[in-house]
């Protein structure tokens, strides 16, 4: 994943990383955490009636220069640019979201990185119950605690990987995937669906998620949900408050 306007120092500054990056597991973990905590998951462009651009230069400009966030293809695409700059091998995978009542196509995109002889699931763009650190693909059927969240990777009846998260004390399927390599161009149809289809949640509602070390803040339409150390608080906002929260809390521009 290459963009002519991407450079590693600018990326590291954008995410607030002050260490010495290398092509190792420690850097992989640190970069994912730092990006997750500084670059929001957001669909402002879709809400403005735009089809999200998958041109790599547009993604780099949007997140690095404009201070924006993005949804899965954008934030994971940016992360892949950083991996490539560091010489860390990776591949894109197509994932099937599984929290909908009906079966859905593989519209989600995640990254598998390989460092120190292990393959790691990296995902900075799944929203509310996305993982908060890379997950070792060899550690199956083991509860993995990440801050106040608990995740589990297993195989389903087809032999594909299945990511689960504990939600309200119960295991909830998040998405399934296999290791068939995907090219960047393969996500163009899914991106168009997520940007335009009337049944896509990104078309239906404003969705903004900002992870932080003790939890996450989620803006879904006019409902603001704040999760801190496993405790959740909800507050319904009026239109003016939505604008204020976007600007002051999520550091994003107004939707109007």
mmCIF file of N, CA and C in Angstrom, residues 157-248:
data_model
loop_
_atom_site.group_PDB
_atom_site.id
_atom_site.type_symbol
_atom_site.label_atom_id
_atom_site.label_comp_id
_atom_site.label_asym_id
_atom_site.label_seq_id
_atom_site.Cartn_x
_atom_site.Cartn_y
_atom_site.Cartn_z
ATOM 1 N N UNK A 157 -17.374 -23.553 11.587
ATOM 2 C CA UNK A 157 -17.591 -24.878 11.013
ATOM 3 C C UNK A 157 -16.996 -25.011 9.611
ATOM 4 N N UNK A 158 -16.700 -23.900 8.962
ATOM 5 C CA UNK A 158 -16.096 -23.932 7.634
ATOM 6 C C UNK A 158 -14.573 -23.868 7.703
ATOM 7 N N UNK A 159 -14.036 -23.725 8.891
ATOM 8 C CA UNK A 159 -12.595 -23.614 9.041
ATOM 9 C C UNK A 159 -12.067 -22.200 8.905
ATOM 10 N N UNK A 160 -12.978 -21.218 8.783
ATOM 11 C CA UNK A 160 -12.552 -19.824 8.720
ATOM 12 C C UNK A 160 -12.351 -19.270 10.125
ATOM 13 N N UNK A 161 -11.575 -18.224 10.214
ATOM 14 C CA UNK A 161 -11.388 -17.550 11.493
ATOM 15 C C UNK A 161 -12.663 -16.802 11.867
ATOM 16 N N UNK A 162 -12.960 -16.800 13.155
ATOM 17 C CA UNK A 162 -14.112 -16.082 13.679
ATOM 18 C C UNK A 162 -13.672 -15.284 14.893
ATOM 19 N N UNK A 163 -13.905 -13.974 14.850
ATOM 20 C CA UNK A 163 -13.584 -13.107 15.982
ATOM 21 C C UNK A 163 -14.831 -12.895 16.824
ATOM 22 N N UNK A 164 -14.689 -13.140 18.118
ATOM 23 C CA UNK A 164 -15.777 -12.923 19.065
ATOM 24 C C UNK A 164 -15.352 -11.876 20.081
ATOM 25 N N UNK A 165 -16.333 -11.159 20.621
ATOM 26 C CA UNK A 165 -16.092 -10.195 21.691
ATOM 27 C C UNK A 165 -17.123 -10.413 22.781
ATOM 28 N N UNK A 166 -16.729 -10.191 24.018
ATOM 29 C CA UNK A 166 -17.684 -10.260 25.111
ATOM 30 C C UNK A 166 -18.461 -8.954 25.168
ATOM 31 N N UNK A 167 -19.778 -9.064 25.005
ATOM 32 C CA UNK A 167 -20.666 -7.910 25.029
ATOM 33 C C UNK A 167 -21.743 -8.172 26.074
ATOM 34 N N UNK A 168 -21.756 -7.353 27.096
ATOM 35 C CA UNK A 168 -22.725 -7.521 28.189
ATOM 36 C C UNK A 168 -22.666 -8.932 28.778
ATOM 37 N N UNK A 169 -21.462 -9.446 28.929
ATOM 38 C CA UNK A 169 -21.266 -10.739 29.567
ATOM 39 C C UNK A 169 -21.482 -11.944 28.673
ATOM 40 N N UNK A 170 -21.786 -11.720 27.396
ATOM 41 C CA UNK A 170 -22.033 -12.823 26.470
ATOM 42 C C UNK A 170 -21.081 -12.719 25.281
ATOM 43 N N UNK A 171 -20.707 -13.887 24.719
ATOM 44 C CA UNK A 171 -19.882 -13.873 23.524
ATOM 45 C C UNK A 171 -20.739 -13.472 22.334
ATOM 46 N N UNK A 172 -20.261 -12.512 21.556
ATOM 47 C CA UNK A 172 -20.972 -12.050 20.368
ATOM 48 C C UNK A 172 -20.033 -12.139 19.170
ATOM 49 N N UNK A 173 -20.496 -12.783 18.107
ATOM 50 C CA UNK A 173 -19.696 -12.860 16.882
ATOM 51 C C UNK A 173 -19.518 -11.467 16.288
ATOM 52 N N UNK A 174 -18.276 -11.146 15.897
ATOM 53 C CA UNK A 174 -17.999 -9.846 15.288
ATOM 54 C C UNK A 174 -17.796 -9.979 13.785
ATOM 55 N N UNK A 175 -16.842 -10.791 13.362
ATOM 56 C CA UNK A 175 -16.695 -11.033 11.927
ATOM 57 C C UNK A 175 -15.885 -12.291 11.682
ATOM 58 N N UNK A 176 -16.061 -12.837 10.484
ATOM 59 C CA UNK A 176 -15.325 -14.023 10.060
ATOM 60 C C UNK A 176 -14.466 -13.692 8.854
ATOM 61 N N UNK A 177 -13.356 -14.413 8.701
ATOM 62 C CA UNK A 177 -12.466 -14.166 7.571
ATOM 63 C C UNK A 177 -11.599 -15.388 7.323
ATOM 64 N N UNK A 178 -11.042 -15.461 6.120
ATOM 65 C CA UNK A 178 -10.017 -16.461 5.839
ATOM 66 C C UNK A 178 -8.777 -15.723 5.343
ATOM 67 N N UNK A 179 -7.758 -16.463 4.999
ATOM 68 C CA UNK A 179 -6.480 -15.846 4.655
ATOM 69 C C UNK A 179 -6.260 -15.736 3.149
ATOM 70 N N UNK A 180 -7.338 -15.736 2.383
ATOM 71 C CA UNK A 180 -7.215 -15.497 0.946
ATOM 72 C C UNK A 180 -6.735 -14.062 0.736
ATOM 73 N N UNK A 181 -5.575 -13.873 0.104
ATOM 74 C CA UNK A 181 -5.061 -12.508 -0.065
ATOM 75 C C UNK A 181 -5.985 -11.660 -0.933
ATOM 76 N N UNK A 182 -6.209 -10.447 -0.521
ATOM 77 C CA UNK A 182 -7.041 -9.517 -1.279
ATOM 78 C C UNK A 182 -6.182 -8.353 -1.777
ATOM 79 N N UNK A 183 -6.445 -7.924 -2.996
ATOM 80 C CA UNK A 183 -5.805 -6.728 -3.508
ATOM 81 C C UNK A 183 -6.637 -5.506 -3.118
ATOM 82 N N UNK A 184 -5.988 -4.358 -3.096
ATOM 83 C CA UNK A 184 -6.690 -3.127 -2.723
ATOM 84 C C UNK A 184 -7.917 -2.899 -3.603
ATOM 85 N N UNK A 185 -7.783 -3.173 -4.896
ATOM 86 C CA UNK A 185 -8.881 -2.953 -5.832
ATOM 87 C C UNK A 185 -10.082 -3.834 -5.509
ATOM 88 N N UNK A 186 -9.869 -4.937 -4.804
ATOM 89 C CA UNK A 186 -10.961 -5.854 -4.484
ATOM 90 C C UNK A 186 -11.992 -5.222 -3.549
ATOM 91 N N UNK A 187 -11.628 -4.157 -2.856
ATOM 92 C CA UNK A 187 -12.544 -3.550 -1.884
ATOM 93 C C UNK A 187 -13.374 -2.414 -2.470
ATOM 94 N N UNK A 188 -13.171 -2.114 -3.751
ATOM 95 C CA UNK A 188 -13.928 -1.024 -4.370
ATOM 96 C C UNK A 188 -15.439 -1.293 -4.344
ATOM 97 N N UNK A 189 -15.931 -2.493 -4.718
ATOM 98 C CA UNK A 189 -17.380 -2.720 -4.655
ATOM 99 C C UNK A 189 -17.943 -2.613 -3.232
ATOM 100 N N UNK A 190 -17.229 -3.176 -2.249
ATOM 101 C CA UNK A 190 -17.709 -3.109 -0.866
ATOM 102 C C UNK A 190 -17.721 -1.671 -0.366
ATOM 103 N N UNK A 191 -16.713 -0.903 -0.753
ATOM 104 C CA UNK A 191 -16.669 0.501 -0.353
ATOM 105 C C UNK A 191 -17.850 1.259 -0.949
ATOM 106 N N UNK A 192 -18.161 0.987 -2.211
ATOM 107 C CA UNK A 192 -19.294 1.656 -2.847
ATOM 108 C C UNK A 192 -20.600 1.285 -2.142
ATOM 109 N N UNK A 193 -20.751 0.018 -1.789
ATOM 110 C CA UNK A 193 -21.943 -0.408 -1.054
ATOM 111 C C UNK A 193 -22.046 0.326 0.276
ATOM 112 N N UNK A 194 -20.937 0.370 1.030
ATOM 113 C CA UNK A 194 -20.970 1.026 2.344
ATOM 114 C C UNK A 194 -21.190 2.522 2.239
ATOM 115 N N UNK A 195 -20.807 3.116 1.097
ATOM 116 C CA UNK A 195 -20.956 4.560 0.914
ATOM 117 C C UNK A 195 -22.323 4.965 0.388
ATOM 118 N N UNK A 196 -23.053 4.031 -0.228
ATOM 119 C CA UNK A 196 -24.259 4.427 -0.962
ATOM 120 C C UNK A 196 -25.510 3.612 -0.673
ATOM 121 N N UNK A 197 -25.378 2.364 -0.240
ATOM 122 C CA UNK A 197 -26.563 1.504 -0.127
ATOM 123 C C UNK A 197 -27.451 1.980 1.020
ATOM 124 N N UNK A 198 -28.762 2.105 0.787
ATOM 125 C CA UNK A 198 -29.653 2.618 1.843
ATOM 126 C C UNK A 198 -29.709 1.747 3.092
ATOM 127 N N UNK A 199 -29.324 0.463 2.988
ATOM 128 C CA UNK A 199 -29.335 -0.400 4.166
ATOM 129 C C UNK A 199 -28.002 -0.383 4.913
ATOM 130 N N UNK A 200 -27.004 0.290 4.365
ATOM 131 C CA UNK A 200 -25.714 0.375 5.049
ATOM 132 C C UNK A 200 -25.829 1.319 6.234
ATOM 133 N N UNK A 201 -25.320 0.905 7.379
ATOM 134 C CA UNK A 201 -25.438 1.735 8.577
ATOM 135 C C UNK A 201 -24.746 3.074 8.391
ATOM 136 N N UNK A 202 -23.678 3.114 7.573
ATOM 137 C CA UNK A 202 -22.945 4.361 7.378
ATOM 138 C C UNK A 202 -23.765 5.375 6.593
ATOM 139 N N UNK A 203 -24.691 4.889 5.758
ATOM 140 C CA UNK A 203 -25.604 5.767 5.029
ATOM 141 C C UNK A 203 -26.743 6.201 5.949
ATOM 142 N N UNK A 204 -27.183 5.308 6.802
ATOM 143 C CA UNK A 204 -28.334 5.582 7.649
ATOM 144 C C UNK A 204 -28.027 6.533 8.800
ATOM 145 N N UNK A 205 -26.813 6.408 9.375
ATOM 146 C CA UNK A 205 -26.533 7.167 10.597
ATOM 147 C C UNK A 205 -25.101 7.682 10.638
ATOM 148 N N UNK A 206 -24.948 8.781 11.345
ATOM 149 C CA UNK A 206 -23.612 9.251 11.696
ATOM 150 C C UNK A 206 -22.989 8.253 12.662
ATOM 151 N N UNK A 207 -21.755 7.820 12.370
ATOM 152 C CA UNK A 207 -21.049 6.871 13.234
ATOM 153 C C UNK A 207 -19.632 7.397 13.464
ATOM 154 N N UNK A 208 -19.310 7.664 14.723
ATOM 155 C CA UNK A 208 -17.967 8.106 15.087
ATOM 156 C C UNK A 208 -17.541 7.339 16.326
ATOM 157 N N UNK A 209 -16.349 6.772 16.292
ATOM 158 C CA UNK A 209 -15.819 6.035 17.441
ATOM 159 C C UNK A 209 -14.389 6.506 17.692
ATOM 160 N N UNK A 210 -14.114 6.892 18.920
ATOM 161 C CA UNK A 210 -12.742 7.207 19.305
ATOM 162 C C UNK A 210 -12.349 6.327 20.489
ATOM 163 N N UNK A 211 -11.389 5.465 20.277
ATOM 164 C CA UNK A 211 -10.879 4.622 21.348
ATOM 165 C C UNK A 211 -9.907 5.425 22.198
ATOM 166 N N UNK A 212 -9.840 5.084 23.466
ATOM 167 C CA UNK A 212 -8.837 5.655 24.362
ATOM 168 C C UNK A 212 -8.408 4.572 25.336
ATOM 169 N N UNK A 213 -7.423 4.851 26.145
ATOM 170 C CA UNK A 213 -6.795 3.797 26.943
ATOM 171 C C UNK A 213 -7.750 3.112 27.916
ATOM 172 N N UNK A 214 -8.794 3.800 28.345
ATOM 173 C CA UNK A 214 -9.716 3.207 29.320
ATOM 174 C C UNK A 214 -11.060 2.831 28.714
ATOM 175 N N UNK A 215 -11.206 2.970 27.398
ATOM 176 C CA UNK A 215 -12.481 2.604 26.779
ATOM 177 C C UNK A 215 -12.659 3.231 25.421
ATOM 178 N N UNK A 216 -13.839 3.783 25.168
ATOM 179 C CA UNK A 216 -14.129 4.389 23.873
ATOM 180 C C UNK A 216 -15.338 5.299 23.996
ATOM 181 N N UNK A 217 -15.400 6.257 23.095
ATOM 182 C CA UNK A 217 -16.572 7.117 22.962
ATOM 183 C C UNK A 217 -17.205 6.828 21.616
ATOM 184 N N UNK A 218 -18.537 6.666 21.594
ATOM 185 C CA UNK A 218 -19.255 6.278 20.383
ATOM 186 C C UNK A 218 -20.397 7.265 20.156
ATOM 187 N N UNK A 219 -20.411 7.875 18.978
ATOM 188 C CA UNK A 219 -21.519 8.729 18.580
ATOM 189 C C UNK A 219 -22.270 8.019 17.467
ATOM 190 N N UNK A 220 -23.492 7.612 17.740
ATOM 191 C CA UNK A 220 -24.326 6.904 16.774
ATOM 192 C C UNK A 220 -25.586 7.726 16.570
ATOM 193 N N UNK A 221 -25.644 8.429 15.451
ATOM 194 C CA UNK A 221 -26.744 9.360 15.251
ATOM 195 C C UNK A 221 -26.638 10.495 16.246
ATOM 196 N N UNK A 222 -27.655 10.621 17.105
ATOM 197 C CA UNK A 222 -27.615 11.661 18.140
ATOM 198 C C UNK A 222 -27.402 11.073 19.543
ATOM 199 N N UNK A 223 -26.949 9.793 19.584
ATOM 200 C CA UNK A 223 -26.712 9.140 20.873
ATOM 201 C C UNK A 223 -25.216 9.037 21.136
ATOM 202 N N UNK A 224 -24.777 9.622 22.235
ATOM 203 C CA UNK A 224 -23.376 9.555 22.636
ATOM 204 C C UNK A 224 -23.234 8.527 23.749
ATOM 205 N N UNK A 225 -22.410 7.516 23.494
ATOM 206 C CA UNK A 225 -22.156 6.465 24.469
ATOM 207 C C UNK A 225 -20.686 6.521 24.860
ATOM 208 N N UNK A 226 -20.429 6.606 26.148
ATOM 209 C CA UNK A 226 -19.062 6.665 26.655
ATOM 210 C C UNK A 226 -18.805 5.441 27.523
ATOM 211 N N UNK A 227 -17.794 4.659 27.166
ATOM 212 C CA UNK A 227 -17.440 3.455 27.916
ATOM 213 C C UNK A 227 -16.096 3.704 28.583
ATOM 214 N N UNK A 228 -16.088 3.609 29.911
ATOM 215 C CA UNK A 228 -14.875 3.830 30.689
ATOM 216 C C UNK A 228 -14.699 2.671 31.659
ATOM 217 N N UNK A 229 -13.606 1.954 31.507
ATOM 218 C CA UNK A 229 -13.316 0.799 32.376
ATOM 219 C C UNK A 229 -14.491 -0.167 32.456
ATOM 220 N N UNK A 230 -15.133 -0.388 31.322
ATOM 221 C CA UNK A 230 -16.226 -1.348 31.250
ATOM 222 C C UNK A 230 -17.588 -0.800 31.631
ATOM 223 N N UNK A 231 -17.642 0.432 32.107
ATOM 224 C CA UNK A 231 -18.922 1.042 32.480
ATOM 225 C C UNK A 231 -19.377 1.988 31.381
ATOM 226 N N UNK A 232 -20.662 1.874 31.025
ATOM 227 C CA UNK A 232 -21.188 2.649 29.905
ATOM 228 C C UNK A 232 -22.175 3.710 30.372
ATOM 229 N N UNK A 233 -22.090 4.871 29.766
ATOM 230 C CA UNK A 233 -23.049 5.950 29.986
ATOM 231 C C UNK A 233 -23.567 6.421 28.635
ATOM 232 N N UNK A 234 -24.878 6.688 28.568
ATOM 233 C CA UNK A 234 -25.491 7.152 27.325
ATOM 234 C C UNK A 234 -26.137 8.517 27.535
ATOM 235 N N UNK A 235 -26.086 9.316 26.473
ATOM 236 C CA UNK A 235 -26.714 10.632 26.520
ATOM 237 C C UNK A 235 -27.206 11.004 25.135
ATOM 238 N N UNK A 236 -28.490 11.359 25.046
ATOM 239 C CA UNK A 236 -29.040 11.792 23.766
ATOM 240 C C UNK A 236 -28.760 13.276 23.585
ATOM 241 N N UNK A 237 -28.318 13.634 22.377
ATOM 242 C CA UNK A 237 -27.899 14.993 22.105
ATOM 243 C C UNK A 237 -28.893 15.701 21.193
ATOM 244 N N UNK A 238 -29.000 17.008 21.353
ATOM 245 C CA UNK A 238 -29.761 17.775 20.380
ATOM 246 C C UNK A 238 -28.810 18.136 19.237
ATOM 247 N N UNK A 239 -29.331 18.623 18.104
ATOM 248 C CA UNK A 239 -28.477 18.877 16.940
ATOM 249 C C UNK A 239 -27.283 19.780 17.238
ATOM 250 N N UNK A 240 -27.470 20.795 18.045
ATOM 251 C CA UNK A 240 -26.358 21.687 18.373
ATOM 252 C C UNK A 240 -25.287 20.952 19.163
ATOM 253 N N UNK A 241 -25.718 20.074 20.080
ATOM 254 C CA UNK A 241 -24.751 19.307 20.877
ATOM 255 C C UNK A 241 -23.967 18.330 20.012
ATOM 256 N N UNK A 242 -24.619 17.752 18.987
ATOM 257 C CA UNK A 242 -23.906 16.850 18.077
ATOM 258 C C UNK A 242 -22.744 17.585 17.427
ATOM 259 N N UNK A 243 -23.004 18.803 16.963
ATOM 260 C CA UNK A 243 -21.951 19.607 16.348
ATOM 261 C C UNK A 243 -20.823 19.879 17.341
ATOM 262 N N UNK A 244 -21.182 20.230 18.567
ATOM 263 C CA UNK A 244 -20.180 20.551 19.584
ATOM 264 C C UNK A 244 -19.342 19.329 19.943
ATOM 265 N N UNK A 245 -19.988 18.164 20.038
ATOM 266 C CA UNK A 245 -19.265 16.937 20.374
ATOM 267 C C UNK A 245 -18.299 16.558 19.252
ATOM 268 N N UNK A 246 -18.738 16.680 18.006
ATOM 269 C CA UNK A 246 -17.859 16.389 16.882
ATOM 270 C C UNK A 246 -16.604 17.263 16.929
ATOM 271 N N UNK A 247 -16.803 18.537 17.167
ATOM 272 C CA UNK A 247 -15.686 19.486 17.123
ATOM 273 C C UNK A 247 -14.804 19.384 18.368
ATOM 274 N N UNK A 248 -15.427 19.371 19.547
ATOM 275 C CA UNK A 248 -14.665 19.481 20.794
ATOM 276 C C UNK A 248 -14.177 18.149 21.343
#
